[in-house]
CSV table of C-alpha atoms and ligand atoms in Angstrom, one decimal:
chain,number,residue,atom,x,y,z
A,1,UNK,CA,86.8,27.3,59.3
A,2,UNK,CA,85.2,30.4,60.7
A,3,UNK,CA,87.7,32.6,62.4
A,4,UNK,CA,86.3,33.8,65.7
A,5,UNK,CA,87.7,35.4,68.8
A,6,UNK,CA,86.7,32.3,70.8
A,7,UNK,CA,88.6,30.0,68.6
A,8,UNK,CA,91.7,32.2,68.5
A,9,UNK,CA,91.5,32.5,72.3
A,10,UNK,CA,91.3,28.7,72.7
A,11,UNK,CA,94.3,28.2,70.5
A,12,UNK,CA,96.3,30.9,72.3
A,13,UNK,CA,95.6,29.6,75.7
A,14,UNK,CA,96.3,26.0,74.7
A,15,UNK,CA,99.9,27.0,74.0
A,16,UNK,CA,100.4,30.0,76.3
A,17,UNK,CA,100.3,30.0,80.1
A,18,UNK,CA,102.5,33.0,80.9
A,19,UNK,CA,100.4,35.9,82.2
A,20,UNK,CA,102.8,38.4,80.5
A,21,UNK,CA,102.3,36.8,77.1
A,22,UNK,CA,98.5,36.7,77.5
A,23,UNK,CA,98.5,40.3,78.5
A,24,UNK,CA,100.7,41.1,75.5
A,25,UNK,CA,98.2,39.3,73.2
A,26,UNK,CA,95.2,41.2,74.7
A,27,UNK,CA,96.9,44.5,74.4
A,28,UNK,CA,97.9,44.0,70.8
A,29,UNK,CA,94.4,42.7,70.1
A,30,UNK,CA,92.7,45.8,71.5
A,31,UNK,CA,94.9,48.1,69.5
A,32,UNK,CA,94.5,46.2,66.2
A,33,UNK,CA,90.8,45.9,66.7
A,34,UNK,CA,90.6,49.6,67.2
A,35,UNK,CA,92.5,50.1,63.9
A,36,UNK,CA,90.1,47.6,62.2
A,37,UNK,CA,87.2,49.8,63.2
A,38,UNK,CA,89.0,53.0,62.1
A,39,UNK,CA,90.2,51.6,58.8
A,40,UNK,CA,87.1,49.5,57.9
A,41,UNK,CA,88.8,46.1,58.4
A,42,UNK,CA,87.2,42.9,59.5
A,43,UNK,CA,87.4,43.3,63.2
A,44,UNK,CA,86.9,39.7,64.1
A,45,UNK,CA,89.7,38.6,61.7
A,46,UNK,CA,92.1,41.4,62.6
A,47,UNK,CA,91.5,40.7,66.3
A,48,UNK,CA,92.1,37.0,65.9
A,49,UNK,CA,95.4,37.5,64.0
A,50,UNK,CA,96.5,39.9,66.8
A,51,UNK,CA,95.6,37.4,69.5
A,52,UNK,CA,97.5,34.7,67.7
A,53,UNK,CA,100.6,36.5,66.5
A,54,UNK,CA,102.7,35.3,69.4
A,55,UNK,CA,100.7,32.2,70.3
A,56,UNK,CA,103.7,29.9,69.9
A,57,UNK,CA,106.3,32.1,71.6
A,58,UNK,CA,106.2,30.2,74.8
A,59,UNK,CA,106.9,26.9,73.0
A,60,UNK,CA,109.2,28.6,70.3
A,61,UNK,CA,111.0,31.4,72.1
A,62,UNK,CA,113.7,31.7,69.5
A,63,UNK,CA,113.5,33.3,66.1
A,64,UNK,CA,114.6,30.2,64.3
A,65,UNK,CA,111.2,28.8,65.2
A,66,UNK,CA,108.9,31.7,66.1
A,67,UNK,CA,106.6,32.3,64.4
A,68,UNK,CA,107.3,30.1,61.4
A,69,UNK,CA,106.9,26.7,63.3
A,70,UNK,CA,103.8,28.1,64.9
A,71,UNK,CA,102.4,28.8,61.4
A,72,UNK,CA,102.5,25.0,60.7
A,73,UNK,CA,100.4,24.4,63.9
A,74,UNK,CA,97.8,27.0,62.8
A,75,UNK,CA,97.6,25.3,59.4
A,76,UNK,CA,97.0,22.0,61.0
A,77,UNK,CA,94.3,23.5,63.1
A,78,UNK,CA,92.6,24.7,60.0
A,79,UNK,CA,93.1,28.4,60.1
A,80,UNK,CA,92.9,30.1,56.7
A,81,UNK,CA,95.9,31.4,54.9
A,82,UNK,CA,95.0,35.0,55.6
A,83,UNK,CA,95.4,34.4,59.3
A,84,UNK,CA,98.7,32.6,58.8
A,85,UNK,CA,100.1,35.2,56.5
A,86,UNK,CA,99.1,37.9,59.0
A,87,UNK,CA,100.8,36.1,61.8
A,88,UNK,CA,104.0,35.5,59.8
A,89,UNK,CA,104.1,39.1,58.6
A,90,UNK,CA,104.8,40.6,62.1
A,91,UNK,CA,108.3,38.9,62.1
A,92,UNK,CA,110.8,41.2,60.6
A,93,UNK,CA,113.4,38.4,60.3
A,94,UNK,CA,111.2,36.6,57.7
A,95,UNK,CA,111.2,39.7,55.5
A,96,UNK,CA,107.7,39.2,54.3
A,97,UNK,CA,105.8,42.1,52.7
A,98,UNK,CA,103.4,43.9,54.9
A,99,UNK,CA,101.1,44.5,51.9
A,100,UNK,CA,97.8,44.7,53.7
A,101,UNK,CA,96.4,47.2,56.2
A,102,UNK,CA,96.0,44.4,58.7
A,103,UNK,CA,99.7,43.5,58.5
A,104,UNK,CA,100.7,47.2,58.8
A,105,UNK,CA,98.4,47.7,61.8
A,106,UNK,CA,99.7,44.5,63.6
A,107,UNK,CA,103.3,45.5,63.1
A,108,UNK,CA,102.6,49.1,64.2
A,109,UNK,CA,100.8,48.0,67.4
A,110,UNK,CA,103.0,45.0,68.4
A,111,UNK,CA,106.0,46.7,70.0
A,112,UNK,CA,104.1,50.0,70.9
A,113,UNK,CA,101.3,48.2,72.8
A,114,UNK,CA,104.0,46.6,74.9
A,115,UNK,CA,105.7,49.9,75.4
A,116,UNK,CA,102.6,51.8,76.4
A,117,UNK,CA,101.8,48.9,78.8
A,118,UNK,CA,105.3,49.3,80.4
A,119,UNK,CA,104.8,53.1,80.7
A,120,UNK,CA,101.5,52.4,82.5
A,121,UNK,CA,103.0,50.0,84.9
A,122,UNK,CA,105.2,52.7,86.5
A,123,UNK,CA,102.5,55.3,86.9
A,124,UNK,CA,100.1,55.6,89.8
A,125,UNK,CA,97.0,55.7,87.6
A,126,UNK,CA,98.2,53.4,84.9
A,127,UNK,CA,97.5,54.7,81.4
A,128,UNK,CA,94.5,56.9,82.5
A,129,UNK,CA,96.4,60.2,82.2
A,130,UNK,CA,99.3,58.9,80.0
A,131,UNK,CA,100.1,61.2,77.1
A,132,UNK,CA,102.0,60.7,73.9
A,133,UNK,CA,104.6,63.3,75.0
A,134,UNK,CA,105.6,61.2,78.0
A,135,UNK,CA,105.7,58.0,75.9
A,136,UNK,CA,108.0,59.6,73.4
A,137,UNK,CA,110.3,60.8,76.1
A,138,UNK,CA,110.5,57.3,77.5
A,139,UNK,CA,111.2,55.9,74.0
A,140,UNK,CA,114.4,58.0,74.0
A,141,UNK,CA,115.5,56.4,77.3
A,142,UNK,CA,117.2,53.2,76.1
A,143,UNK,CA,117.2,51.6,79.6
A,144,UNK,CA,113.4,51.9,80.0
A,145,UNK,CA,111.6,48.7,78.7
A,146,UNK,CA,114.9,47.9,77.0
A,147,UNK,CA,113.4,44.9,75.3
A,148,UNK,CA,111.2,47.0,73.1
A,149,UNK,CA,112.8,47.7,69.7
A,150,UNK,CA,112.5,51.4,69.1
A,151,UNK,CA,113.2,51.1,65.4
A,152,UNK,CA,110.2,48.9,65.0
A,153,UNK,CA,108.0,51.4,66.8
A,154,UNK,CA,109.1,54.2,64.5
A,155,UNK,CA,109.0,52.0,61.4
A,156,UNK,CA,105.6,50.6,62.2
A,157,UNK,CA,104.0,54.1,62.5
A,158,UNK,CA,105.7,55.1,59.2
A,159,UNK,CA,104.5,52.0,57.3
A,160,UNK,CA,101.0,52.5,58.6
A,161,UNK,CA,101.2,56.1,57.5
A,162,UNK,CA,100.2,57.6,60.8
A,163,UNK,CA,101.8,60.4,62.8
A,164,UNK,CA,103.7,58.9,65.8
A,165,UNK,CA,101.9,61.1,68.4
A,166,UNK,CA,98.5,60.3,67.0
A,167,UNK,CA,99.4,56.6,66.8
A,168,UNK,CA,100.5,56.6,70.4
A,169,UNK,CA,97.4,58.4,71.5
A,170,UNK,CA,95.3,55.9,69.5
A,171,UNK,CA,96.9,52.9,71.1
A,172,UNK,CA,96.6,54.4,74.7
A,173,UNK,CA,92.9,55.0,74.1
A,174,UNK,CA,92.5,51.4,72.8
A,175,UNK,CA,94.1,50.0,75.8
A,176,UNK,CA,92.2,52.0,78.4
A,177,UNK,CA,89.1,49.8,78.5
A,178,UNK,CA,91.1,46.7,79.2
A,179,UNK,CA,93.5,48.3,81.7
A,180,UNK,CA,92.4,46.1,84.6
A,181,UNK,CA,93.0,42.9,82.5
A,182,UNK,CA,96.5,44.3,81.7
A,183,UNK,CA,97.2,44.6,85.4
A,184,UNK,CA,97.3,48.4,85.3
A,185,UNK,CA,96.1,50.5,88.1
A,186,UNK,CA,93.1,52.7,87.5
A,187,UNK,CA,92.1,55.9,89.4
A,188,UNK,CA,88.7,54.7,90.4
B,1,FE2,FE1,106.4,37.7,67.7
B,2,FE2,FE1,104.2,40.5,69.9
């Protein structure tokens, strides 16, 4: 099977109706695609894995099923093992090695994309003028976007081998073009 964005989007939207989850998928996709361009990865493949990483979360909202039961569905649909391995690798509870740049990028962007999104939702201009400094400050406030695992954010950047501030700036920039799709306000 050829892995394309259209196919990944079709799979995602067959199992996911929640707007919040679709926005999460789009945000992680944008960030991971940007890293594919930066690191010379296969952008279509990396983007598809990012779109699909939580595709089963709505039907499997618990960690005894997500994402491992979703992997079985992806296999049935004919996705190649590199997609399935990539999807599985984002789940810390499975303890799989993140031994490829795609896996490192996905893990590094997963929680952070959600956090940057949350930061943008409480600002008058969304993420247009958001800076790493203010994201880092909010990371230190446990009550803000409490569902985001801070350890995963720090660990993800370290595993990817990027400076946290640069990583945050990179993710913000990757999300700016899709701010309207993420429900973020824009200045214009
Ligand atoms: Fe997940
Ligand atoms: Fe996720």
